[in-house]
Amino acid sequence: MAAKITQAAFDEAERDGLFISVTIVDKSGPTLAVLRHHNAGVHTLRAIYKKAFTACSQKRDTATIAKGDKEGNIPEDIRFLDENILIMDGGIPIVIDGQVVGGIDVGGAHGSEDVRAAQAGLTALEN
């Protein structure tokens, strides 16, 4: 399942000519799948892990967390809960039967492009 989601997200970004990396973590944080375009920035590997971890840990997408942090609705000290917390757009929790079972993140493009590719990956769960 993780490989299918990862590949679908990667393929969506590749169709748009984006050089991204994508990762899936399970509900306790370990990496289940990673796929990196050879032209994606080296920094994307660590960043995508952290954003997927954050989305899973906080049970909401990282864009919502970033917006709440900026607006003061979410305490800014959320950043210090764990060294793997990263609050940038792109991380989305993976929810199956109402339960968060992991997280996905795409990184390397702009925030909205990362989110769109991650959503395409999650759509693969429905097929």
PDB file of C-alpha atoms in Angstrom:
ATOM      1  CA  MET A   1       0.000   0.000   0.000  1.00  0.00           C
ATOM      2  CA  ALA A   2       2.814   2.435   0.902  1.00  0.00           C
ATOM      3  CA  ALA A   3       4.599   1.747  -2.384  1.00  0.00           C
ATOM      4  CA  LYS A   4       1.375   2.317  -4.347  1.00  0.00           C
ATOM      5  CA  ILE A   5       0.713   5.671  -2.633  1.00  0.00           C
ATOM      6  CA  THR A   6       4.316   6.781  -3.047  1.00  0.00           C
ATOM      7  CA  GLN A   7       4.418   5.895  -6.729  1.00  0.00           C
ATOM      8  CA  ALA A   8       1.098   7.646  -7.436  1.00  0.00           C
ATOM      9  CA  ALA A   9       2.325  10.852  -5.765  1.00  0.00           C
ATOM     10  CA  PHE A  10       5.650  10.646  -7.603  1.00  0.00           C
ATOM     11  CA  ASP A  11       3.936  10.052 -10.965  1.00  0.00           C
ATOM     12  CA  GLU A  12       1.630  13.052 -10.433  1.00  0.00           C
ATOM     13  CA  ALA A  13       4.592  15.336  -9.805  1.00  0.00           C
ATOM     14  CA  GLU A  14       6.575  13.890 -12.689  1.00  0.00           C
ATOM     15  CA  ARG A  15       3.686  14.579 -15.111  1.00  0.00           C
ATOM     16  CA  ASP A  16       4.048  18.230 -14.118  1.00  0.00           C
ATOM     17  CA  GLY A  17       7.829  18.179 -14.560  1.00  0.00           C
ATOM     18  CA  LEU A  18       8.493  18.565 -10.833  1.00  0.00           C
ATOM     19  CA  PHE A  19      11.615  17.163  -9.185  1.00  0.00           C
ATOM     20  CA  ILE A  20      10.326  15.934  -5.848  1.00  0.00           C
ATOM     21  CA  SER A  21      10.814  13.364  -3.147  1.00  0.00           C
ATOM     22  CA  VAL A  22       7.964  11.556  -1.414  1.00  0.00           C
ATOM     23  CA  THR A  23       7.837   9.522   1.779  1.00  0.00           C
ATOM     24  CA  ILE A  24       5.358   7.528   3.829  1.00  0.00           C
ATOM     25  CA  VAL A  25       5.673   6.940   7.568  1.00  0.00           C
ATOM     26  CA  ASP A  26       3.596   4.576   9.655  1.00  0.00           C
ATOM     27  CA  LYS A  27       1.630   5.581  12.741  1.00  0.00           C
ATOM     28  CA  SER A  28       4.606   5.254  15.067  1.00  0.00           C
ATOM     29  CA  GLY A  29       7.009   7.177  12.825  1.00  0.00           C
ATOM     30  CA  PRO A  30       9.241   4.721  10.935  1.00  0.00           C
ATOM     31  CA  THR A  31       9.635   5.226   7.194  1.00  0.00           C
ATOM     32  CA  LEU A  32       7.710   2.742   5.065  1.00  0.00           C
ATOM     33  CA  ALA A  33       8.555   4.082   1.590  1.00  0.00           C
ATOM     34  CA  VAL A  34      10.686   6.777  -0.024  1.00  0.00           C
ATOM     35  CA  LEU A  35      11.027   7.758  -3.657  1.00  0.00           C
ATOM     36  CA  ARG A  36      13.312  10.598  -4.800  1.00  0.00           C
ATOM     37  CA  HIS A  37      13.672  12.041  -8.285  1.00  0.00           C
ATOM     38  CA  HIS A  38      17.372  12.139  -9.153  1.00  0.00           C
ATOM     39  CA  ASN A  39      17.132  15.928  -9.614  1.00  0.00           C
ATOM     40  CA  ALA A  40      15.332  16.589  -6.316  1.00  0.00           C
ATOM     41  CA  GLY A  41      17.280  18.574  -3.758  1.00  0.00           C
ATOM     42  CA  VAL A  42      19.253  16.542  -1.246  1.00  0.00           C
ATOM     43  CA  HIS A  43      17.536  18.465   1.579  1.00  0.00           C
ATOM     44  CA  THR A  44      14.175  17.026   0.556  1.00  0.00           C
ATOM     45  CA  LEU A  45      14.881  13.619   2.076  1.00  0.00           C
ATOM     46  CA  ARG A  46      15.090  14.888   5.649  1.00  0.00           C
ATOM     47  CA  ALA A  47      12.361  17.495   5.189  1.00  0.00           C
ATOM     48  CA  ILE A  48       9.808  15.051   3.773  1.00  0.00           C
ATOM     49  CA  TYR A  49      10.369  12.646   6.625  1.00  0.00           C
ATOM     50  CA  LYS A  50       9.810  15.394   9.181  1.00  0.00           C
ATOM     51  CA  LYS A  51       6.659  16.739   7.509  1.00  0.00           C
ATOM     52  CA  ALA A  52       5.150  13.251   7.142  1.00  0.00           C
ATOM     53  CA  PHE A  53       6.030  12.574  10.796  1.00  0.00           C
ATOM     54  CA  THR A  54       4.440  15.874  11.859  1.00  0.00           C
ATOM     55  CA  ALA A  55       1.207  15.220   9.932  1.00  0.00           C
ATOM     56  CA  CYS A  56       0.935  11.760  11.460  1.00  0.00           C
ATOM     57  CA  SER A  57       1.872  12.865  14.977  1.00  0.00           C
ATOM     58  CA  GLN A  58      -0.482  15.839  15.011  1.00  0.00           C
ATOM     59  CA  LYS A  59      -3.244  14.078  13.033  1.00  0.00           C
ATOM     60  CA  ARG A  60      -3.705  17.019  10.657  1.00  0.00           C
ATOM     61  CA  ASP A  61      -2.039  18.399   7.589  1.00  0.00           C
ATOM     62  CA  THR A  62       1.049  20.508   8.065  1.00  0.00           C
ATOM     63  CA  ALA A  63      -0.415  23.445   6.111  1.00  0.00           C
ATOM     64  CA  THR A  64      -3.179  23.724   8.729  1.00  0.00           C
ATOM     65  CA  ILE A  65      -0.592  23.556  11.503  1.00  0.00           C
ATOM     66  CA  ALA A  66       1.549  26.236   9.824  1.00  0.00           C
ATOM     67  CA  LYS A  67      -1.466  28.522   9.364  1.00  0.00           C
ATOM     68  CA  GLY A  68      -2.572  28.011  12.980  1.00  0.00           C
ATOM     69  CA  ASP A  69       0.944  28.701  14.226  1.00  0.00           C
ATOM     70  CA  LYS A  70       1.148  31.902  12.175  1.00  0.00           C
ATOM     71  CA  GLU A  71      -2.297  33.092  13.333  1.00  0.00           C
ATOM     72  CA  GLY A  72      -1.633  32.189  16.965  1.00  0.00           C
ATOM     73  CA  ASN A  73      -4.305  29.455  17.119  1.00  0.00           C
ATOM     74  CA  ILE A  74      -1.675  26.784  17.642  1.00  0.00           C
ATOM     75  CA  PRO A  75       1.061  27.439  20.213  1.00  0.00           C
ATOM     76  CA  GLU A  76       4.404  28.091  18.542  1.00  0.00           C
ATOM     77  CA  ASP A  77       6.131  25.776  21.017  1.00  0.00           C
ATOM     78  CA  ILE A  78       4.625  22.865  19.054  1.00  0.00           C
ATOM     79  CA  ARG A  79       7.954  22.991  17.203  1.00  0.00           C
ATOM     80  CA  PHE A  80       9.706  21.730  20.330  1.00  0.00           C
ATOM     81  CA  LEU A  81       7.571  18.633  20.950  1.00  0.00           C
ATOM     82  CA  ASP A  82       9.972  16.459  18.976  1.00  0.00           C
ATOM     83  CA  GLU A  83      13.095  17.014  16.906  1.00  0.00           C
ATOM     84  CA  ASN A  84      11.200  15.630  13.900  1.00  0.00           C
ATOM     85  CA  ILE A  85       8.467  18.273  13.905  1.00  0.00           C
ATOM     86  CA  LEU A  86       8.592  20.436  10.766  1.00  0.00           C
ATOM     87  CA  ILE A  87       5.805  22.885  10.071  1.00  0.00           C
ATOM     88  CA  MET A  88       5.718  23.528   6.333  1.00  0.00           C
ATOM     89  CA  ASP A  89       3.060  22.729   3.725  1.00  0.00           C
ATOM     90  CA  GLY A  90       2.939  19.248   2.227  1.00  0.00           C
ATOM     91  CA  GLY A  91       2.470  16.750   5.055  1.00  0.00           C
ATOM     92  CA  ILE A  92      -0.889  14.970   5.206  1.00  0.00           C
ATOM     93  CA  PRO A  93      -2.016  12.276   7.632  1.00  0.00           C
ATOM     94  CA  ILE A  94      -3.081   8.969   6.108  1.00  0.00           C
ATOM     95  CA  VAL A  95      -6.498   8.030   7.456  1.00  0.00           C
ATOM     96  CA  ILE A  96      -8.113   4.628   6.998  1.00  0.00           C
ATOM     97  CA  ASP A  97     -11.487   3.831   8.569  1.00  0.00           C
ATOM     98  CA  GLY A  98     -11.302   7.003  10.640  1.00  0.00           C
ATOM     99  CA  GLN A  99      -7.891   6.158  12.128  1.00  0.00           C
ATOM    100  CA  VAL A 100      -4.597   7.901  11.382  1.00  0.00           C
ATOM    101  CA  VAL A 101      -2.312   5.101  10.222  1.00  0.00           C
ATOM    102  CA  GLY A 102       0.587   7.171   8.927  1.00  0.00           C
ATOM    103  CA  GLY A 103       1.622  10.264   7.061  1.00  0.00           C
ATOM    104  CA  ILE A 104       2.693  11.252   3.560  1.00  0.00           C
ATOM    105  CA  ASP A 105       4.768  14.155   2.406  1.00  0.00           C
ATOM    106  CA  VAL A 106       5.975  15.400  -0.917  1.00  0.00           C
ATOM    107  CA  GLY A 107       8.758  17.952  -1.011  1.00  0.00           C
ATOM    108  CA  GLY A 108      10.825  19.752  -3.567  1.00  0.00           C
ATOM    109  CA  ALA A 109       8.225  21.825  -5.394  1.00  0.00           C
ATOM    110  CA  HIS A 110       6.145  24.716  -4.089  1.00  0.00           C
ATOM    111  CA  GLY A 111       3.801  24.019  -1.166  1.00  0.00           C
ATOM    112  CA  SER A 112       0.593  23.798  -3.199  1.00  0.00           C
ATOM    113  CA  GLU A 113       2.266  21.538  -5.786  1.00  0.00           C
ATOM    114  CA  ASP A 114       3.602  19.293  -3.020  1.00  0.00           C
ATOM    115  CA  VAL A 115       0.133  19.048  -1.484  1.00  0.00           C
ATOM    116  CA  ARG A 116      -1.501  18.246  -4.828  1.00  0.00           C
ATOM    117  CA  ALA A 117       0.970  15.424  -5.482  1.00  0.00           C
ATOM    118  CA  ALA A 118       0.489  14.041  -1.958  1.00  0.00           C
ATOM    119  CA  GLN A 119      -3.289  14.128  -2.442  1.00  0.00           C
ATOM    120  CA  ALA A 120      -2.861  12.203  -5.713  1.00  0.00           C
ATOM    121  CA  GLY A 121      -0.963   9.585  -3.752  1.00  0.00           C
ATOM    122  CA  LEU A 122      -3.777   9.294  -1.235  1.00  0.00           C
ATOM    123  CA  THR A 123      -6.282   8.937  -4.070  1.00  0.00           C
ATOM    124  CA  ALA A 124      -4.492   5.688  -4.937  1.00  0.00           C
ATOM    125  CA  LEU A 125      -5.950   4.262  -1.700  1.00  0.00           C
ATOM    126  CA  GLU A 126      -9.412   4.505  -3.240  1.00  0.00           C
ATOM    127  CA  ASN A 127      -8.469   2.423  -6.289  1.00  0.00           C
TER     128      ASN A 127
END
